[in-house]
């Protein structure tokens, strides 16, 4: 069964450092997402991406965050200058697009970011 | 605003039925979802229901939707140890791209 893969599974970084989280969505999917879950809290929407541009973003997704699809397979989330409160599990997801009226997202296993 | 609430913990004896409840606030929700998260894994879609339905059954899973009360439930019949996980309720509003999740209910199976 096709799956969304994320790397790294766990990253530890110092406050102020830049972090790039990588995702390989399912190959024929058109919509890509990043969500995050701070320990014990809700799974929060960060950003959606379609047709090589951001289609929607949340208040959390400020200027510290950016997304990119640098080639035909990878979808990355960059945090420019990490803060302690960025420590969370970051989930990538994808869906096939308009043919899927239910907007069913397939999620990766997540990347745990720990900011010290 | 958009909000999804669910209780954080549920303990059930093996073989009994589990019922996980969820409430949501946005009456324009179009689809409602149940996702399952096992330790170290991602969010796996279990089932979803369109807002014009009130029930959906899929093997051991039954989803009930009360649109008037904005209440969604997931019933797992004959609960097994492999059902131990965190279950997330989620909604899609209008034609938005995004899906809004609850905090998740941790289901613990008692022997």
mmCIF file of C-alpha atoms in Angstrom:
data_model
loop_
_atom_site.group_PDB
_atom_site.id
_atom_site.type_symbol
_atom_site.label_atom_id
_atom_site.label_comp_id
_atom_site.label_asym_id
_atom_site.label_seq_id
_atom_site.Cartn_x
_atom_site.Cartn_y
_atom_site.Cartn_z
ATOM 1 C CA UNK A 1 0.000 0.000 0.000
ATOM 2 C CA UNK A 2 1.364 3.451 -0.911
ATOM 3 C CA UNK A 3 2.554 5.476 2.041
ATOM 4 C CA UNK A 4 3.813 8.904 3.003
ATOM 5 C CA UNK A 5 7.378 8.789 4.309
ATOM 6 C CA UNK A 6 8.971 11.353 6.583
ATOM 7 C CA UNK A 7 12.546 11.999 7.619
ATOM 8 C CA UNK A 8 14.052 12.339 10.134
ATOM 9 C CA UNK A 9 11.955 10.429 12.623
ATOM 10 C CA UNK A 10 13.487 12.469 15.434
ATOM 11 C CA UNK A 11 15.597 15.612 15.363
ATOM 12 C CA UNK A 12 17.148 17.439 18.293
ATOM 13 C CA UNK A 13 18.279 20.988 17.675
ATOM 14 C CA UNK A 14 19.419 24.067 19.542
ATOM 15 C CA UNK A 15 17.141 27.078 19.815
ATOM 16 C CA UNK A 16 17.755 29.483 16.936
ATOM 17 C CA UNK A 17 18.919 26.812 14.514
ATOM 18 C CA UNK A 18 17.263 26.114 11.176
ATOM 19 C CA UNK A 19 15.514 22.792 10.701
ATOM 20 C CA UNK A 20 14.247 21.112 7.532
ATOM 21 C CA UNK A 21 11.744 18.298 7.807
ATOM 22 C CA UNK A 22 11.325 16.158 4.736
ATOM 23 C CA UNK A 23 8.358 14.289 3.335
ATOM 24 C CA UNK A 24 7.781 12.102 0.313
ATOM 25 C CA UNK A 25 4.030 12.150 -0.423
ATOM 26 C CA UNK A 26 2.237 9.433 -2.349
ATOM 27 C CA UNK A 27 3.308 9.759 -5.964
ATOM 28 C CA UNK A 28 -0.017 10.536 -7.680
ATOM 29 C CA UNK A 29 -1.326 12.831 -4.960
ATOM 30 C CA UNK A 30 -1.808 16.518 -5.677
ATOM 31 C CA UNK A 31 -2.440 18.137 -2.259
ATOM 32 C CA UNK A 32 0.145 18.215 0.499
ATOM 33 C CA UNK A 33 -0.128 19.241 4.110
ATOM 34 C CA UNK A 34 1.839 19.812 7.276
ATOM 35 C CA UNK A 35 0.262 19.374 10.687
ATOM 36 C CA UNK A 36 1.867 19.435 14.102
ATOM 37 C CA UNK A 37 1.037 18.023 17.503
ATOM 38 C CA UNK A 38 2.562 19.487 20.627
ATOM 39 C CA UNK A 39 2.701 16.820 23.323
ATOM 40 C CA UNK A 40 -0.726 16.320 24.896
ATOM 41 C CA UNK A 41 -2.413 18.837 22.618
ATOM 42 C CA UNK A 42 -4.442 18.797 19.431
ATOM 43 C CA UNK A 43 -3.208 17.898 15.987
ATOM 44 C CA UNK A 44 -3.030 21.392 14.474
ATOM 45 C CA UNK A 45 -3.188 22.365 10.816
ATOM 46 C CA UNK A 46 -0.183 24.340 9.601
ATOM 47 C CA UNK A 47 -0.352 24.599 5.829
ATOM 48 C CA UNK A 48 -1.744 23.077 2.647
ATOM 49 C CA UNK A 49 0.037 23.133 -0.694
ATOM 50 C CA UNK A 50 -1.326 22.613 -4.192
ATOM 51 C CA UNK A 51 -0.046 23.331 -7.664
ATOM 52 C CA UNK A 52 3.310 24.528 -6.316
ATOM 53 C CA UNK A 53 1.892 27.117 -3.998
ATOM 54 C CA UNK A 54 0.381 27.467 -0.550
ATOM 55 C CA UNK A 55 -3.398 27.128 -0.766
ATOM 56 C CA UNK A 56 -4.150 27.731 2.915
ATOM 57 C CA UNK A 57 -2.178 28.383 6.081
ATOM 58 C CA UNK A 58 -2.977 28.776 9.751
ATOM 59 C CA UNK A 59 -2.021 31.527 12.183
ATOM 60 C CA UNK A 60 0.741 29.257 13.465
ATOM 61 C CA UNK A 61 2.413 29.270 10.060
ATOM 62 C CA UNK A 62 4.226 32.579 10.448
ATOM 63 C CA UNK A 63 7.312 33.944 8.706
ATOM 64 C CA UNK A 64 9.534 31.436 10.520
ATOM 65 C CA UNK A 65 7.961 28.635 8.479
ATOM 66 C CA UNK A 66 8.207 27.882 4.789
ATOM 67 C CA UNK A 67 7.346 24.950 2.554
ATOM 68 C CA UNK A 68 8.822 23.845 -0.699
ATOM 69 C CA UNK A 69 8.459 21.131 -3.271
ATOM 70 C CA UNK A 70 11.994 21.232 -4.647
ATOM 71 C CA UNK A 71 11.544 18.341 -7.070
ATOM 72 C CA UNK A 72 8.801 15.975 -8.170
ATOM 73 C CA UNK A 73 8.863 13.871 -5.041
ATOM 74 C CA UNK A 74 9.882 15.788 -1.906
ATOM 75 C CA UNK A 75 7.833 18.222 0.165
ATOM 76 C CA UNK A 76 9.756 20.056 2.860
ATOM 77 C CA UNK A 77 8.948 22.162 5.906
ATOM 78 C CA UNK A 78 11.628 24.621 6.975
ATOM 79 C CA UNK A 79 11.709 26.369 10.328
ATOM 80 C CA UNK A 80 14.207 29.202 10.053
ATOM 81 C CA UNK A 81 15.030 29.953 13.672
ATOM 82 C CA UNK A 82 13.592 27.363 16.010
ATOM 83 C CA UNK A 83 12.030 28.288 19.330
ATOM 84 C CA UNK A 84 11.425 26.075 22.341
ATOM 85 C CA UNK A 85 7.704 26.091 21.591
ATOM 86 C CA UNK A 86 8.346 24.565 18.154
ATOM 87 C CA UNK A 87 9.041 21.244 19.888
ATOM 88 C CA UNK A 88 6.338 18.949 18.566
ATOM 89 C CA UNK A 89 5.555 16.006 16.313
ATOM 90 C CA UNK A 90 5.223 17.228 12.729
ATOM 91 C CA UNK A 91 3.017 15.209 10.401
ATOM 92 C CA UNK A 92 3.050 15.381 6.629
ATOM 93 C CA UNK A 93 -0.033 14.288 4.691
ATOM 94 C CA UNK A 94 -1.218 14.091 1.103
ATOM 95 C CA UNK A 95 -4.449 13.437 -0.778
ATOM 96 C CA UNK A 96 -5.270 12.694 -4.404
ATOM 97 C CA UNK A 97 -7.089 15.962 -5.039
ATOM 98 C CA UNK A 98 -10.529 16.913 -6.371
ATOM 99 C CA UNK A 99 -11.486 13.336 -7.272
ATOM 100 C CA UNK A 100 -11.512 12.588 -3.571
ATOM 101 C CA UNK A 101 -14.539 14.559 -2.436
ATOM 102 C CA UNK A 102 -14.069 13.333 1.114
ATOM 103 C CA UNK A 103 -10.609 14.929 1.248
ATOM 104 C CA UNK A 104 -9.120 11.773 2.734
ATOM 105 C CA UNK A 105 -5.623 12.513 3.953
ATOM 106 C CA UNK A 106 -2.903 9.870 4.161
ATOM 107 C CA UNK A 107 -0.436 10.727 6.920
ATOM 108 C CA UNK A 108 3.197 9.912 7.463
ATOM 109 C CA UNK A 109 4.530 8.536 10.745
ATOM 110 C CA UNK A 110 5.708 11.978 11.827
ATOM 111 C CA UNK A 111 8.978 13.729 12.636
ATOM 112 C CA UNK A 112 9.568 14.534 16.284
ATOM 113 C CA UNK A 113 11.356 17.852 16.730
ATOM 114 C CA UNK A 114 12.965 18.641 20.088
ATOM 115 C CA UNK A 115 14.302 22.159 20.539
ATOM 116 C CA UNK A 116 16.719 22.636 23.443
ATOM 117 C CA UNK B 1 -15.218 28.954 15.138
ATOM 118 C CA UNK B 2 -14.045 25.475 14.378
ATOM 119 C CA UNK B 3 -13.477 23.207 17.361
ATOM 120 C CA UNK B 4 -13.551 19.469 17.935
ATOM 121 C CA UNK B 5 -13.775 18.059 21.453
ATOM 122 C CA UNK B 6 -13.389 14.524 22.709
ATOM 123 C CA UNK B 7 -12.635 12.877 26.020
ATOM 124 C CA UNK B 8 -8.973 11.997 26.547
ATOM 125 C CA UNK B 9 -9.198 8.462 27.952
ATOM 126 C CA UNK B 10 -11.393 5.381 27.706
ATOM 127 C CA UNK B 11 -10.840 1.979 29.316
ATOM 128 C CA UNK B 12 -12.743 -1.041 28.027
ATOM 129 C CA UNK B 13 -12.570 -4.763 28.748
ATOM 130 C CA UNK B 14 -11.476 -7.017 25.923
ATOM 131 C CA UNK B 15 -14.522 -8.337 24.086
ATOM 132 C CA UNK B 16 -16.768 -5.444 25.122
ATOM 133 C CA UNK B 17 -17.834 -2.609 22.838
ATOM 134 C CA UNK B 18 -15.966 0.688 22.929
ATOM 135 C CA UNK B 19 -17.797 3.931 22.260
ATOM 136 C CA UNK B 20 -15.713 7.019 21.636
ATOM 137 C CA UNK B 21 -17.580 10.297 21.511
ATOM 138 C CA UNK B 22 -16.838 13.600 19.853
ATOM 139 C CA UNK B 23 -18.551 16.954 19.544
ATOM 140 C CA UNK B 24 -17.883 19.647 16.997
ATOM 141 C CA UNK B 25 -18.975 23.227 16.725
ATOM 142 C CA UNK B 26 -19.197 24.081 13.055
ATOM 143 C CA UNK B 27 -22.593 23.252 11.577
ATOM 144 C CA UNK B 28 -21.212 23.554 8.051
ATOM 145 C CA UNK B 29 -19.022 20.463 8.444
ATOM 146 C CA UNK B 30 -19.195 18.366 5.302
ATOM 147 C CA UNK B 31 -17.242 15.268 6.269
ATOM 148 C CA UNK B 32 -16.348 13.838 9.659
ATOM 149 C CA UNK B 33 -13.525 11.385 10.183
ATOM 150 C CA UNK B 34 -12.067 8.945 12.636
ATOM 151 C CA UNK B 35 -8.324 8.440 12.554
ATOM 152 C CA UNK B 36 -6.329 5.930 14.602
ATOM 153 C CA UNK B 37 -2.778 6.426 15.841
ATOM 154 C CA UNK B 38 -0.768 3.499 17.143
ATOM 155 C CA UNK B 39 2.493 4.114 19.049
ATOM 156 C CA UNK B 40 5.231 5.406 16.760
ATOM 157 C CA UNK B 41 2.943 5.455 13.738
ATOM 158 C CA UNK B 42 1.140 8.110 11.748
ATOM 159 C CA UNK B 43 -2.559 8.897 11.656
ATOM 160 C CA UNK B 44 -4.433 6.085 9.919
ATOM 161 C CA UNK B 45 -7.876 6.803 8.501
ATOM 162 C CA UNK B 46 -10.411 4.366 9.962
ATOM 163 C CA UNK B 47 -13.601 5.662 8.470
ATOM 164 C CA UNK B 48 -15.464 8.808 7.507
ATOM 165 C CA UNK B 49 -19.060 9.891 7.161
ATOM 166 C CA UNK B 50 -20.685 12.497 4.986
ATOM 167 C CA UNK B 51 -22.772 15.020 6.857
ATOM 168 C CA UNK B 52 -26.038 13.988 5.194
ATOM 169 C CA UNK B 53 -25.735 10.490 6.650
ATOM 170 C CA UNK B 54 -26.550 9.489 10.195
ATOM 171 C CA UNK B 55 -24.903 6.099 10.348
ATOM 172 C CA UNK B 56 -22.151 4.161 8.649
ATOM 173 C CA UNK B 57 -21.070 0.609 9.432
ATOM 174 C CA UNK B 58 -17.850 -1.040 8.382
ATOM 175 C CA UNK B 59 -17.202 -4.490 9.893
ATOM 176 C CA UNK B 60 -16.630 -3.908 13.638
ATOM 177 C CA UNK B 61 -16.884 -0.128 13.314
ATOM 178 C CA UNK B 62 -20.112 1.853 13.529
ATOM 179 C CA UNK B 63 -20.170 5.627 13.163
ATOM 180 C CA UNK B 64 -23.204 7.549 14.370
ATOM 181 C CA UNK B 65 -23.749 11.186 13.493
ATOM 182 C CA UNK B 66 -26.265 13.434 15.218
ATOM 183 C CA UNK B 67 -26.083 16.584 13.172
ATOM 184 C CA UNK B 68 -28.598 18.459 15.311
ATOM 185 C CA UNK B 69 -26.463 17.996 18.419
ATOM 186 C CA UNK B 70 -23.170 18.084 16.461
ATOM 187 C CA UNK B 71 -22.227 14.771 18.012
ATOM 188 C CA UNK B 72 -20.220 11.992 16.404
ATOM 189 C CA UNK B 73 -19.448 8.607 17.895
ATOM 190 C CA UNK B 74 -17.334 5.614 16.969
ATOM 191 C CA UNK B 75 -18.377 2.207 18.255
ATOM 192 C CA UNK B 76 -15.886 -0.642 18.082
ATOM 193 C CA UNK B 77 -17.580 -4.001 18.590
ATOM 194 C CA UNK B 78 -15.746 -6.891 20.281
ATOM 195 C CA UNK B 79 -12.783 -4.725 21.257
ATOM 196 C CA UNK B 80 -9.430 -6.472 20.854
ATOM 197 C CA UNK B 81 -5.983 -5.696 22.286
ATOM 198 C CA UNK B 82 -4.946 -4.530 18.820
ATOM 199 C CA UNK B 83 -7.512 -1.737 19.087
ATOM 200 C CA UNK B 84 -5.417 -0.081 21.774
ATOM 201 C CA UNK B 85 -4.477 3.296 20.266
ATOM 202 C CA UNK B 86 -5.368 6.976 20.206
ATOM 203 C CA UNK B 87 -8.506 7.761 18.205
ATOM 204 C CA UNK B 88 -8.868 11.191 16.639
ATOM 205 C CA UNK B 89 -12.134 12.744 15.598
ATOM 206 C CA UNK B 90 -11.804 15.292 12.772
ATOM 207 C CA UNK B 91 -14.013 17.472 10.601
ATOM 208 C CA UNK B 92 -13.803 19.096 7.223
ATOM 209 C CA UNK B 93 -15.613 22.393 6.972
ATOM 210 C CA UNK B 94 -17.263 23.527 3.733
ATOM 211 C CA UNK B 95 -14.819 23.105 0.890
ATOM 212 C CA UNK B 96 -11.772 24.019 2.961
ATOM 213 C CA UNK B 97 -8.584 22.183 2.261
ATOM 214 C CA UNK B 98 -7.900 21.533 5.879
ATOM 215 C CA UNK B 99 -9.218 19.026 8.365
ATOM 216 C CA UNK B 100 -9.608 20.033 12.035
ATOM 217 C CA UNK B 101 -8.690 17.437 14.641
ATOM 218 C CA UNK B 102 -9.638 16.844 18.236
ATOM 219 C CA UNK B 103 -7.064 16.032 20.922
ATOM 220 C CA UNK B 104 -7.587 12.312 20.599
ATOM 221 C CA UNK B 105 -9.027 9.648 22.911
ATOM 222 C CA UNK B 106 -6.601 7.072 24.254
ATOM 223 C CA UNK B 107 -8.327 3.669 24.286
ATOM 224 C CA UNK B 108 -6.950 1.273 26.876
ATOM 225 C CA UNK B 109 -7.975 -2.385 26.754
ATOM 226 C CA UNK B 110 -8.345 -4.247 30.038
ATOM 227 C CA UNK B 111 -7.771 -8.016 30.062
#
